[in-house]
CSV table of C-alpha atoms and ligand atoms in Angstrom, one decimal:
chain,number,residue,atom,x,y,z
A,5,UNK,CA,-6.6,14.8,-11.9
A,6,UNK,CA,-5.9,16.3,-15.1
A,7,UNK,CA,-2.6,15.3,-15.5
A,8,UNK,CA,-1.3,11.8,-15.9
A,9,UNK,CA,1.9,12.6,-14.5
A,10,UNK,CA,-0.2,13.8,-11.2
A,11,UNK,CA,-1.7,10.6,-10.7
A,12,UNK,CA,1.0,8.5,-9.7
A,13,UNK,CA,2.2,9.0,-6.1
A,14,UNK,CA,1.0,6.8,-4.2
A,15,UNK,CA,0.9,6.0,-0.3
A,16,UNK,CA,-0.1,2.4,1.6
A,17,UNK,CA,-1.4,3.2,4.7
A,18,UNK,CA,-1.8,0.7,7.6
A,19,UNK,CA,-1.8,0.5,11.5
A,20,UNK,CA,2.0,-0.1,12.6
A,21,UNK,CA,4.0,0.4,9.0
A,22,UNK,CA,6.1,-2.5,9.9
A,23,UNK,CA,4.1,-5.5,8.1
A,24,UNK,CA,1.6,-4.4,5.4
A,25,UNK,CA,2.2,-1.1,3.9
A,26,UNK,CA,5.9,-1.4,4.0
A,27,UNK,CA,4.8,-5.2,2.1
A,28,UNK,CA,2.4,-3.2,-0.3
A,29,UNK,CA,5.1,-0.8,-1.5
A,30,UNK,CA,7.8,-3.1,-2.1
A,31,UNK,CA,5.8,-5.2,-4.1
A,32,UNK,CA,4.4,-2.5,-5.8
A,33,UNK,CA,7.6,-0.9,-6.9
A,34,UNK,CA,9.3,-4.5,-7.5
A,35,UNK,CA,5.9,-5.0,-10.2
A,36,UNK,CA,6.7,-1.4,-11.4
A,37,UNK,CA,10.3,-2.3,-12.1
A,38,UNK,CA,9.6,-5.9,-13.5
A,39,UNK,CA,6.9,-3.8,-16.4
A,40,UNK,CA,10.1,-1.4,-16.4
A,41,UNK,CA,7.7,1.7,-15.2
A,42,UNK,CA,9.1,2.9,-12.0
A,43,UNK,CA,10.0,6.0,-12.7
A,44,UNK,CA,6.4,6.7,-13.0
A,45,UNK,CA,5.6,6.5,-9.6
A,46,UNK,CA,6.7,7.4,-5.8
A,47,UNK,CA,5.8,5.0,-3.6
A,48,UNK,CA,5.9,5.4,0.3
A,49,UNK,CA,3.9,4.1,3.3
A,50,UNK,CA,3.0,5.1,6.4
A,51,UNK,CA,1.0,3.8,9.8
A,52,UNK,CA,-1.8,5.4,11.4
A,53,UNK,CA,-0.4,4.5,15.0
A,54,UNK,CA,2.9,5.5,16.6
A,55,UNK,CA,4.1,1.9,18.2
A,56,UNK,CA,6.9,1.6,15.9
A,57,UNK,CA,7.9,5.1,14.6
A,58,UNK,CA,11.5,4.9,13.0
A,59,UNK,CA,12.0,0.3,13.2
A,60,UNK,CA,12.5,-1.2,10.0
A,61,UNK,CA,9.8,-3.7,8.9
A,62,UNK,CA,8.7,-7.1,11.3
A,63,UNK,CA,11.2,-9.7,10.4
A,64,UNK,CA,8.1,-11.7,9.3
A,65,UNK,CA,7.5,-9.2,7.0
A,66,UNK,CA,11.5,-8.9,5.8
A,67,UNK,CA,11.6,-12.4,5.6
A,68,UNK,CA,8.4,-13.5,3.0
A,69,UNK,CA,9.3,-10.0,1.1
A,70,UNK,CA,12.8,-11.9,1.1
A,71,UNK,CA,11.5,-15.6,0.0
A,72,UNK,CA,9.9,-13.7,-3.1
A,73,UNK,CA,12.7,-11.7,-4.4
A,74,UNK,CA,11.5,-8.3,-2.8
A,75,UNK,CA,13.3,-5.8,-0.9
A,76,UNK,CA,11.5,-3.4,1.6
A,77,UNK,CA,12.6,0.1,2.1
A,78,UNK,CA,12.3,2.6,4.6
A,79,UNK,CA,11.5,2.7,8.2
A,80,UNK,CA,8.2,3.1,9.7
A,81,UNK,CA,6.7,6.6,9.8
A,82,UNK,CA,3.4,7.8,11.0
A,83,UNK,CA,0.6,9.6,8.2
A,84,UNK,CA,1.2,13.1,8.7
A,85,UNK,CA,-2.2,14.6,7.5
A,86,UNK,CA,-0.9,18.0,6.1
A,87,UNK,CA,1.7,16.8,4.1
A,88,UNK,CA,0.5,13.7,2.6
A,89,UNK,CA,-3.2,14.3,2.3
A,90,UNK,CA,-2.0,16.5,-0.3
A,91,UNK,CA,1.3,15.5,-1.8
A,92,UNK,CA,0.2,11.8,-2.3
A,93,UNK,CA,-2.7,11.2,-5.6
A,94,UNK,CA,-3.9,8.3,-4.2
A,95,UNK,CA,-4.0,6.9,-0.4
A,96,UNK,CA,-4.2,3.2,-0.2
A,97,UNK,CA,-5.4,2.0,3.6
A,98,UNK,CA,-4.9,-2.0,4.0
A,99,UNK,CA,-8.5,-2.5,5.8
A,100,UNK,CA,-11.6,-0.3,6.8
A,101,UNK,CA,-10.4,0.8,10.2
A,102,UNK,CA,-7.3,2.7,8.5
A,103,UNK,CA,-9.8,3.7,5.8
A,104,UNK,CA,-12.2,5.1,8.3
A,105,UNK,CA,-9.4,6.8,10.3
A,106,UNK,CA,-7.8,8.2,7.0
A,107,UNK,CA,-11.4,10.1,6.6
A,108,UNK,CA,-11.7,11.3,9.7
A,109,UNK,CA,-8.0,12.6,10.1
A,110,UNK,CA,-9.7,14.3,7.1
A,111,UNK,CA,-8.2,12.7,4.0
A,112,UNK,CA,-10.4,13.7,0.7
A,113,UNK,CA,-12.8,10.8,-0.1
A,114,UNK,CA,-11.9,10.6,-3.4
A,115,UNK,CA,-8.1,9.9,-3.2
A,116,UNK,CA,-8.9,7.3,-0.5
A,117,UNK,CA,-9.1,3.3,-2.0
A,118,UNK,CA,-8.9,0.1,-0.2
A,119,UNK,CA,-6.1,-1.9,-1.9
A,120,UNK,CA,-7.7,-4.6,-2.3
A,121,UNK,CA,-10.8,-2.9,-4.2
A,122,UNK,CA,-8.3,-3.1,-7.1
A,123,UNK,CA,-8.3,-7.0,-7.2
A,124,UNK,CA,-11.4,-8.0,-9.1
A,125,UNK,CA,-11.3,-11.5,-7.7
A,126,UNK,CA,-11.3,-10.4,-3.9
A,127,UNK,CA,-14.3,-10.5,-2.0
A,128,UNK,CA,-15.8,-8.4,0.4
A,129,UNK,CA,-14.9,-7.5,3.1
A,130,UNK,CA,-11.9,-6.0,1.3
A,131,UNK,CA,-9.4,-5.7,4.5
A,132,UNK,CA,-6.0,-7.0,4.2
A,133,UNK,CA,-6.3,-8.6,7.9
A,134,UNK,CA,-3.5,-7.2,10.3
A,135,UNK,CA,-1.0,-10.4,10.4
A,136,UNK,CA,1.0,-9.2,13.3
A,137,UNK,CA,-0.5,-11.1,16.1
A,138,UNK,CA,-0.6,-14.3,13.9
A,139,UNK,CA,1.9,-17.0,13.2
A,140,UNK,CA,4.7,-16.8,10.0
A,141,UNK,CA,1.7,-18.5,7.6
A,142,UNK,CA,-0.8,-15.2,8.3
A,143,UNK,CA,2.4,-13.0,6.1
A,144,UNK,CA,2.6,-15.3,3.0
A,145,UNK,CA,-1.4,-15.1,3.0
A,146,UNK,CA,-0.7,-11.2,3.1
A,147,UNK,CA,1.6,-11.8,0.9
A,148,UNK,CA,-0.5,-13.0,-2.0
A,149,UNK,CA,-3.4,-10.9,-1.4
A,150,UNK,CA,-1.0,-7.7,-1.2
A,151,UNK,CA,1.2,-9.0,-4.6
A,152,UNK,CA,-2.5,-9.4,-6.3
A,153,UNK,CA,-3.8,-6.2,-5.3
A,154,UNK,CA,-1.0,-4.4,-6.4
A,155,UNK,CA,-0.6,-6.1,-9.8
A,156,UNK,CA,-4.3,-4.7,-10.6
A,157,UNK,CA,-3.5,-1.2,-9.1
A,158,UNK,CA,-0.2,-1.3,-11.2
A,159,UNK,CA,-2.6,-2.0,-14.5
A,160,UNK,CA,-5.5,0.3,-13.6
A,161,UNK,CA,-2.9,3.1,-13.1
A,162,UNK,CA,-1.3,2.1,-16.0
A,163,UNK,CA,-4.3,1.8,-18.1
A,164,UNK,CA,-5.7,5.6,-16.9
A,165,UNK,CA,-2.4,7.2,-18.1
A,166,UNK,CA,-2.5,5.3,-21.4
A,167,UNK,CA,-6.3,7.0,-21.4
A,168,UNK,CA,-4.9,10.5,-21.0
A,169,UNK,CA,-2.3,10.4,-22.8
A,170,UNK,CA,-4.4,9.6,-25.7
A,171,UNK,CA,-6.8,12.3,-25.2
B,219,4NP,P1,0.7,-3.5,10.4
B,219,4NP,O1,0.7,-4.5,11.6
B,219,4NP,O2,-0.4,-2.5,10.6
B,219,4NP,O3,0.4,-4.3,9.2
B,219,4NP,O4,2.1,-2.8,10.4
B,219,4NP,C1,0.7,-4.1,12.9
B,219,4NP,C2,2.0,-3.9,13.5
B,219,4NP,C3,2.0,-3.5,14.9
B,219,4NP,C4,0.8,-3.4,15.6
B,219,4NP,C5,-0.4,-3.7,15.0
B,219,4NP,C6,-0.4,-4.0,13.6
B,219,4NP,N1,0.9,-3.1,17.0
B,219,4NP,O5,-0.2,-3.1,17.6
B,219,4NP,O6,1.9,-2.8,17.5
């Protein structure tokens, strides 16, 4: 990446892309507005299963978004290998079993990150868990571990373009 202006498109990657990723890129974008930086970055998600192709986000997931100011967009779309594994800098799965079938839908290792490797304070193992079988409390958990992951992506990001730009 040899261009800070390369390094920003970014795409949260989970099972169903109707709870977590759509989650993970509201927040992100409602952090990147808050710091005033959104223009910096595209943001999108996408599932790695076809259940829910073309619904709008679990209400679950609508409604903590909701309780915390956030909107989610979009409607749930499947990772399309060809397209993304290139457009998108980095790829962002919410647990290992997306991160593992990211790799072997042949996603380069290098642009592939757990989200919640960017939170210094989270321990292994580094999955967001899938909250869709759970009750309403399992998407407020989500919630916070999503909103503190992204805050430290948003920095780290943040931080490497400051780097380049100073070079
Ligand atoms: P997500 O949650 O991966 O966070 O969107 C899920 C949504 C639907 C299913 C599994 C997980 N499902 O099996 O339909």
């Amino acid at each position: 990446m040899s261009d800070a202006a390369e390094t920003n498109a970014l795409l949260f990657v989970c099972l169903g892309n109707i709870c977590r990723s759509p989650l993970a890129e509201g927040v992100f974008l409602h952090l990147a507005h808050e710091r005033g930086v959104a223009e910096r970055f595209q943001v999108d998600s996408a599932g790695t299963g076809r259940w829910h192709v073309g619904e709008r986000p679990d209400r679950r997931a609508l409604a903590v978004a909701r309780a915390h100011g956030v909107t989610l967009p979009g409607r749930a779309r499947v990772v399309d290998p060809a397209a993304d594994f290139e457009r998108f800098d980095l790829l962002l799965p919410m647990d290992r079993e997306n991160e593992r079938t990211l790799l072997a839908l042949g996603a380069p290792r290098d642009k592939v990150r757990l989200l919640r490797s960017f939170d210094p304070k989270a321990k292994a193992p580094l999955d967001v868990p899938d909250p869709y079988f759970g009750d309403g409390d399992g998407f407020e958990r989500v919630y916070r571990m999503i909103e503190r992951a992204c805050a430290a992506l948003l920095e780290a990001l943040l931080a490497q373009t400051k780097a380049e730009s100073g070079r």
